[in-house]
mmCIF file of C-alpha atoms in Angstrom:
data_model
loop_
_atom_site.group_PDB
_atom_site.id
_atom_site.type_symbol
_atom_site.label_atom_id
_atom_site.label_comp_id
_atom_site.label_asym_id
_atom_site.label_seq_id
_atom_site.Cartn_x
_atom_site.Cartn_y
_atom_site.Cartn_z
ATOM 1 C CA MET A 1 20.074 -13.836 38.054
ATOM 2 C CA ALA A 2 20.133 -14.033 34.256
ATOM 3 C CA PRO A 3 20.144 -10.642 32.501
ATOM 4 C CA LYS A 4 16.753 -9.793 30.974
ATOM 5 C CA VAL A 5 16.473 -9.110 27.252
ATOM 6 C CA PHE A 6 13.549 -7.749 25.221
ATOM 7 C CA TYR A 7 13.309 -8.201 21.427
ATOM 8 C CA ILE A 8 10.744 -5.728 20.123
ATOM 9 C CA SER A 9 9.440 -4.817 16.677
ATOM 10 C CA ASP A 10 6.457 -3.355 14.879
ATOM 11 C CA GLY A 11 6.886 -6.329 12.532
ATOM 12 C CA THR A 12 7.744 -9.982 13.159
ATOM 13 C CA ALA A 13 10.747 -9.203 15.451
ATOM 14 C CA ILE A 14 12.834 -11.707 13.471
ATOM 15 C CA THR A 15 15.428 -9.056 12.610
ATOM 16 C CA ALA A 16 15.772 -7.934 16.233
ATOM 17 C CA GLU A 17 16.094 -11.538 17.404
ATOM 18 C CA VAL A 18 18.701 -12.503 14.804
ATOM 19 C CA PHE A 19 20.882 -9.445 15.435
ATOM 20 C CA GLY A 20 20.419 -9.667 19.197
ATOM 21 C CA HIS A 21 21.244 -13.358 19.396
ATOM 22 C CA ALA A 22 24.334 -12.823 17.249
ATOM 23 C CA VAL A 23 25.594 -10.083 19.566
ATOM 24 C CA LEU A 24 24.757 -11.819 22.854
ATOM 25 C CA SER A 25 26.275 -15.139 21.716
ATOM 26 C CA GLN A 26 29.675 -13.466 22.128
ATOM 27 C CA PHE A 27 29.196 -13.399 25.903
ATOM 28 C CA PRO A 28 29.520 -16.464 28.208
ATOM 29 C CA LEU A 29 26.201 -15.734 29.910
ATOM 30 C CA GLU A 30 22.679 -17.122 29.980
ATOM 31 C CA PHE A 31 20.003 -14.562 29.129
ATOM 32 C CA GLU A 32 16.286 -14.570 29.885
ATOM 33 C CA SER A 33 14.531 -13.182 26.838
ATOM 34 C CA LEU A 34 11.075 -12.066 25.786
ATOM 35 C CA THR A 35 10.108 -11.408 22.163
ATOM 36 C CA ILE A 36 7.276 -8.949 21.476
ATOM 37 C CA PRO A 37 6.290 -8.623 17.773
ATOM 38 C CA PHE A 38 3.740 -6.360 16.067
ATOM 39 C CA VAL A 39 3.993 -3.373 18.403
ATOM 40 C CA GLU A 40 2.140 -1.248 15.872
ATOM 41 C CA THR A 41 0.119 1.182 18.005
ATOM 42 C CA LEU A 42 0.905 3.741 20.693
ATOM 43 C CA ALA A 43 -1.170 1.734 23.164
ATOM 44 C CA LYS A 44 0.860 -1.417 22.511
ATOM 45 C CA ALA A 45 4.093 0.555 22.816
ATOM 46 C CA GLU A 46 3.004 1.972 26.171
ATOM 47 C CA ASN A 47 2.185 -1.540 27.365
ATOM 48 C CA VAL A 48 5.652 -2.757 26.323
ATOM 49 C CA LYS A 49 7.195 0.224 28.094
ATOM 50 C CA ARG A 50 5.376 -0.797 31.291
ATOM 51 C CA GLN A 51 6.732 -4.351 30.965
ATOM 52 C CA ILE A 52 10.281 -3.035 30.583
ATOM 53 C CA ASN A 53 9.898 -0.678 33.531
ATOM 54 C CA ASP A 54 8.336 -3.405 35.704
ATOM 55 C CA CYS A 55 11.305 -5.636 34.886
ATOM 56 C CA PHE A 56 13.664 -2.885 36.040
ATOM 57 C CA ILE A 57 11.706 -2.355 39.262
ATOM 58 C CA THR A 58 11.602 -6.096 40.007
ATOM 59 C CA THR A 59 15.234 -6.903 39.270
ATOM 60 C CA GLY A 60 16.962 -3.591 39.965
ATOM 61 C CA GLU A 61 18.802 -4.037 36.663
ATOM 62 C CA ARG A 62 18.018 -2.209 33.439
ATOM 63 C CA PRO A 63 17.037 -4.821 30.833
ATOM 64 C CA LEU A 64 18.584 -4.922 27.382
ATOM 65 C CA VAL A 65 16.162 -3.864 24.652
ATOM 66 C CA PHE A 66 16.920 -4.820 21.051
ATOM 67 C CA HIS A 67 14.454 -3.354 18.597
ATOM 68 C CA SER A 68 13.825 -2.800 14.897
ATOM 69 C CA ILE A 69 10.955 -0.318 14.859
ATOM 70 C CA VAL A 70 10.044 1.628 11.732
ATOM 71 C CA LYS A 71 7.575 4.187 13.153
ATOM 72 C CA PRO A 72 9.322 7.063 14.993
ATOM 73 C CA GLU A 73 6.424 7.628 17.404
ATOM 74 C CA ILE A 74 6.532 3.964 18.496
ATOM 75 C CA ARG A 75 10.305 4.061 18.753
ATOM 76 C CA ASP A 76 10.231 7.183 20.956
ATOM 77 C CA ILE A 77 8.027 5.438 23.526
ATOM 78 C CA ILE A 78 10.437 2.512 23.742
ATOM 79 C CA TYR A 79 13.334 4.970 24.054
ATOM 80 C CA SER A 80 11.610 6.552 27.062
ATOM 81 C CA SER A 81 11.548 3.273 29.009
ATOM 82 C CA GLU A 82 14.099 2.155 31.602
ATOM 83 C CA GLY A 83 15.672 -0.293 29.167
ATOM 84 C CA ILE A 84 19.107 -0.009 27.583
ATOM 85 C CA ASP A 85 18.248 0.485 23.917
ATOM 86 C CA TYR A 86 19.932 -1.048 20.887
ATOM 87 C CA ASP A 87 18.172 0.228 17.764
ATOM 88 C CA PHE A 88 19.321 -1.871 14.822
ATOM 89 C CA LEU A 89 17.489 -0.030 12.044
ATOM 90 C CA ASN A 90 18.569 3.501 12.934
ATOM 91 C CA THR A 91 22.123 2.384 13.683
ATOM 92 C CA PHE A 92 22.574 1.451 10.032
ATOM 93 C CA VAL A 93 20.026 3.566 8.173
ATOM 94 C CA ALA A 94 21.501 7.035 8.828
ATOM 95 C CA PRO A 95 25.071 6.161 7.676
ATOM 96 C CA LEU A 96 23.654 4.379 4.618
ATOM 97 C CA GLU A 97 21.516 7.374 3.691
ATOM 98 C CA GLN A 98 24.644 9.505 3.732
ATOM 99 C CA HIS A 99 26.675 6.990 1.726
ATOM 100 C CA LEU A 100 23.970 6.270 -0.876
ATOM 101 C CA GLY A 101 22.709 9.819 -1.138
ATOM 102 C CA VAL A 102 19.144 8.549 -0.875
ATOM 103 C CA SER A 103 16.672 9.006 1.966
ATOM 104 C CA ALA A 104 15.209 5.827 3.415
ATOM 105 C CA SER A 105 11.463 5.271 2.970
ATOM 106 C CA PRO A 106 10.549 2.871 5.787
ATOM 107 C CA VAL A 107 7.573 0.594 5.152
ATOM 108 C CA LEU A 108 6.098 -1.626 7.819
ATOM 109 C CA HIS A 109 6.509 -5.408 7.252
ATOM 110 C CA ARG A 110 8.706 -4.879 4.195
ATOM 111 C CA THR A 111 11.491 -7.167 5.476
ATOM 112 C CA HIS A 112 9.487 -10.297 6.220
ATOM 113 C CA GLY A 113 6.058 -9.484 4.786
ATOM 114 C CA LYS A 114 4.031 -11.229 2.122
ATOM 115 C CA ALA A 115 4.680 -8.458 -0.380
ATOM 116 C CA ASN A 116 8.395 -9.219 -0.173
ATOM 117 C CA HIS A 117 9.843 -10.413 -3.490
ATOM 118 C CA GLY A 118 9.901 -14.190 -3.776
ATOM 119 C CA TYR A 119 7.346 -14.914 -1.053
ATOM 120 C CA GLU A 120 5.396 -17.388 -3.177
ATOM 121 C CA ALA A 121 8.614 -19.158 -4.185
ATOM 122 C CA ARG A 122 9.485 -19.618 -0.525
ATOM 123 C CA ILE A 123 6.051 -21.052 0.283
ATOM 124 C CA ASP A 124 6.409 -23.450 -2.661
ATOM 125 C CA ALA A 125 9.806 -24.547 -1.335
ATOM 126 C CA ILE A 126 8.415 -25.184 2.161
ATOM 127 C CA ASN A 127 5.529 -27.240 0.756
ATOM 128 C CA PHE A 128 7.977 -29.174 -1.403
ATOM 129 C CA ALA A 129 10.196 -29.978 1.591
ATOM 130 C CA MET A 130 7.232 -31.266 3.605
ATOM 131 C CA ASP A 131 5.805 -33.309 0.718
ATOM 132 C CA ASN A 132 9.183 -34.900 -0.011
ATOM 133 C CA ASP A 133 10.344 -35.535 3.540
ATOM 134 C CA ASP A 134 11.916 -38.839 4.568
ATOM 135 C CA GLY A 135 11.469 -40.519 1.193
ATOM 136 C CA GLN A 136 7.652 -40.323 1.300
ATOM 137 C CA THR A 137 7.641 -40.253 -2.473
ATOM 138 C CA MET A 138 10.257 -40.461 -5.211
ATOM 139 C CA LYS A 139 8.029 -38.911 -7.883
ATOM 140 C CA HIS A 140 9.262 -35.340 -7.460
ATOM 141 C CA MET A 141 13.016 -35.828 -7.181
ATOM 142 C CA ASP A 142 13.552 -34.367 -10.654
ATOM 143 C CA GLN A 143 12.046 -31.070 -9.402
ATOM 144 C CA ALA A 144 14.335 -30.807 -6.351
ATOM 145 C CA ASP A 145 17.162 -28.300 -6.083
ATOM 146 C CA LEU A 146 18.825 -30.542 -3.503
ATOM 147 C CA ILE A 147 18.362 -34.066 -2.105
ATOM 148 C CA LEU A 148 19.755 -34.802 1.360
ATOM 149 C CA LEU A 149 20.757 -38.367 2.209
ATOM 150 C CA GLY A 150 21.666 -40.058 5.478
ATOM 151 C CA VAL A 151 20.657 -42.436 8.234
ATOM 152 C CA SER A 152 17.554 -41.828 10.299
ATOM 153 C CA ARG A 153 17.857 -38.928 12.811
ATOM 154 C CA CYS A 154 21.029 -37.359 11.397
ATOM 155 C CA GLY A 155 19.390 -33.976 10.707
ATOM 156 C CA LYS A 156 17.905 -34.335 7.225
ATOM 157 C CA THR A 157 14.391 -33.051 7.959
ATOM 158 C CA PRO A 158 15.281 -29.903 9.948
ATOM 159 C CA SER A 159 17.985 -29.046 7.407
ATOM 160 C CA SER A 160 15.543 -29.451 4.497
ATOM 161 C CA LEU A 161 12.948 -27.264 6.168
ATOM 162 C CA TYR A 162 15.481 -24.597 7.134
ATOM 163 C CA LEU A 163 16.850 -24.450 3.580
ATOM 164 C CA SER A 164 13.331 -24.003 2.232
ATOM 165 C CA MET A 165 12.187 -21.422 4.784
ATOM 166 C CA GLN A 166 15.358 -19.374 4.885
ATOM 167 C CA PHE A 167 16.637 -19.647 1.322
ATOM 168 C CA GLY A 168 13.751 -20.879 -0.840
ATOM 169 C CA ILE A 169 15.648 -24.077 -1.745
ATOM 170 C CA LYS A 170 13.474 -27.003 -2.819
ATOM 171 C CA ALA A 171 15.080 -29.686 -0.674
ATOM 172 C CA ALA A 172 13.942 -33.311 -0.570
ATOM 173 C CA ASN A 173 15.474 -35.889 1.741
ATOM 174 C CA TYR A 174 15.838 -39.651 1.685
ATOM 175 C CA PRO A 175 16.714 -41.981 4.590
ATOM 176 C CA PHE A 176 18.778 -45.152 4.530
ATOM 177 C CA THR A 177 17.304 -47.648 6.986
ATOM 178 C CA GLU A 178 18.314 -50.868 8.698
ATOM 179 C CA ASP A 179 16.757 -52.852 5.842
ATOM 180 C CA ASP A 180 19.050 -51.147 3.312
ATOM 181 C CA MET A 181 22.312 -52.114 5.009
ATOM 182 C CA ASP A 182 22.755 -55.580 3.461
ATOM 183 C CA ASN A 183 22.759 -54.158 -0.063
ATOM 184 C CA LEU A 184 23.193 -50.410 0.221
ATOM 185 C CA LYS A 185 22.737 -48.639 -3.087
ATOM 186 C CA LEU A 186 21.074 -45.603 -4.619
ATOM 187 C CA PRO A 187 17.498 -45.991 -5.883
ATOM 188 C CA GLU A 188 17.044 -45.189 -9.555
ATOM 189 C CA ALA A 189 15.389 -41.807 -8.882
ATOM 190 C CA LEU A 190 18.458 -40.745 -6.893
ATOM 191 C CA LYS A 191 20.916 -42.049 -9.483
ATOM 192 C CA ARG A 192 19.121 -39.977 -12.100
ATOM 193 C CA ASN A 193 19.619 -36.873 -9.930
ATOM 194 C CA LYS A 194 23.097 -37.629 -8.667
ATOM 195 C CA LYS A 195 24.355 -34.063 -9.068
ATOM 196 C CA LYS A 196 21.722 -32.937 -6.559
ATOM 197 C CA LEU A 197 22.706 -35.424 -3.851
ATOM 198 C CA PHE A 198 24.325 -34.326 -0.605
ATOM 199 C CA GLY A 199 25.046 -36.532 2.386
ATOM 200 C CA LEU A 200 24.738 -35.946 6.111
ATOM 201 C CA THR A 201 26.485 -38.120 8.661
ATOM 202 C CA ILE A 202 26.768 -38.067 12.446
ATOM 203 C CA ASP A 203 28.875 -39.509 15.248
ATOM 204 C CA PRO A 204 27.406 -42.954 16.137
ATOM 205 C CA VAL A 205 27.446 -42.224 19.877
ATOM 206 C CA ARG A 206 25.450 -39.026 19.375
ATOM 207 C CA LEU A 207 23.080 -40.877 17.016
ATOM 208 C CA HIS A 208 22.590 -43.529 19.709
ATOM 209 C CA GLU A 209 21.656 -40.835 22.247
ATOM 210 C CA ILE A 210 19.138 -39.247 19.866
ATOM 211 C CA ARG A 211 17.521 -42.545 18.949
ATOM 212 C CA GLN A 212 17.375 -43.640 22.591
ATOM 213 C CA SER A 213 15.130 -40.678 23.352
ATOM 214 C CA ARG A 214 12.843 -41.809 20.516
ATOM 215 C CA MET A 215 12.881 -45.619 20.870
ATOM 216 C CA GLU A 216 14.709 -46.544 24.048
ATOM 217 C CA ASN A 217 16.566 -49.889 24.233
ATOM 218 C CA SER A 218 15.527 -50.983 20.732
ATOM 219 C CA ARG A 219 17.710 -52.450 18.011
ATOM 220 C CA TYR A 220 17.115 -49.223 16.082
ATOM 221 C CA SER A 221 18.717 -47.185 18.878
ATOM 222 C CA SER A 222 21.496 -49.609 19.868
ATOM 223 C CA LEU A 223 25.047 -48.286 19.602
ATOM 224 C CA LYS A 224 26.013 -51.319 17.521
ATOM 225 C CA GLN A 225 23.294 -50.584 14.947
ATOM 226 C CA CYS A 226 24.148 -46.889 14.887
ATOM 227 C CA ARG A 227 27.816 -47.665 14.219
ATOM 228 C CA LEU A 228 26.925 -50.120 11.464
ATOM 229 C CA GLU A 229 24.571 -47.739 9.667
ATOM 230 C CA VAL A 230 26.901 -44.737 9.850
ATOM 231 C CA LYS A 231 29.856 -46.800 8.592
ATOM 232 C CA GLU A 232 27.930 -48.308 5.685
ATOM 233 C CA VAL A 233 26.396 -45.017 4.579
ATOM 234 C CA GLU A 234 29.710 -43.143 4.760
ATOM 235 C CA MET A 235 31.322 -45.879 2.651
ATOM 236 C CA MET A 236 28.546 -45.452 0.081
ATOM 237 C CA PHE A 237 29.033 -41.665 0.031
ATOM 238 C CA LYS A 238 32.718 -42.202 -0.732
ATOM 239 C CA ARG A 239 32.045 -44.932 -3.280
ATOM 240 C CA GLU A 240 29.483 -42.840 -5.134
ATOM 241 C CA ARG A 241 31.498 -39.622 -4.684
ATOM 242 C CA ILE A 242 28.641 -37.860 -2.923
ATOM 243 C CA PRO A 243 29.782 -34.824 -0.921
ATOM 244 C CA TYR A 244 28.825 -34.991 2.759
ATOM 245 C CA ILE A 245 29.342 -33.292 6.107
ATOM 246 C CA ASP A 246 29.262 -34.390 9.743
ATOM 247 C CA THR A 247 26.325 -32.766 11.567
ATOM 248 C CA THR A 248 27.329 -33.833 15.091
ATOM 249 C CA ASN A 249 28.552 -30.502 16.426
ATOM 250 C CA HIS A 250 26.671 -28.115 14.154
ATOM 251 C CA SER A 251 23.371 -26.261 14.460
ATOM 252 C CA VAL A 252 20.800 -26.504 11.677
ATOM 253 C CA GLU A 253 21.795 -22.989 10.578
ATOM 254 C CA GLU A 254 25.434 -24.040 10.257
ATOM 255 C CA ILE A 255 24.524 -27.264 8.452
ATOM 256 C CA ALA A 256 22.411 -25.414 5.892
ATOM 257 C CA THR A 257 25.080 -22.782 5.293
ATOM 258 C CA LYS A 258 27.795 -25.414 4.858
ATOM 259 C CA ILE A 259 25.620 -27.262 2.345
ATOM 260 C CA LEU A 260 25.140 -24.102 0.283
ATOM 261 C CA ASP A 261 28.857 -23.336 0.498
ATOM 262 C CA VAL A 262 29.891 -26.794 -0.738
ATOM 263 C CA THR A 263 27.219 -27.164 -3.431
ATOM 264 C CA GLY A 264 27.269 -23.580 -4.690
ATOM 265 C CA LEU A 265 23.459 -23.534 -4.746
ATOM 266 C CA GLU A 266 22.021 -20.066 -5.277
ATOM 267 C CA ARG A 267 20.245 -18.578 -2.289
ATOM 268 C CA HIS A 268 16.870 -17.111 -3.118
ATOM 269 C CA MET A 269 16.989 -14.007 -0.920
ATOM 270 C CA PHE A 270 13.712 -12.319 -0.052
#
């Protein structure tokens, strides 16, 4: 039976999830998890406590409970459950208070809330990524912080959206299609913004598998076509001296971080 894990917060629970996933990824186990955000009242906390205790009664194993709860009274209820607690905020806050010589002043939703600095910039970046996805328009390329290039289904769209949501980067993306292969070259709007260009490539066999799930047994998904497109686009990247990375064995988080590392783009932290 997979170990049970609760991610709990009086906010979005994003912090608890990120820290918890990072810790649990070190173990060669599958976990069954439940995320419970916005536990902001004593009644909600008591309900979560019942869920944790019911899990213990059902499985006979104390579940892991990762939480980032600001309010002490809410936190105390979670502490009193049958879960094994990992409190991320308090683990770091007390030592930092001592080091900085300043008492913390916890505020609900400060980490991921709308009042957080740069919120509007992040929303603008997300809208930009959606409006300039897959070469829908070339009119806004001059406004982009980054323009991702590559064949269809190599990871351009999820990478663009992740960069915008996580780092506030205005990322456009442009696909090279089957029709481009006979005379592969950069459109004028991309040439004009060459310093912003970054390429993504992928193993042709993996590309074939992805495309098969989308358009099975088509020319678009054939291994021959995938090999041709990847080869031609990689040759163009080299010819035009466009930096690029292979996305085959990387998550979208890793792809985005590698792009920022190579390009030196500034992260807009929130």
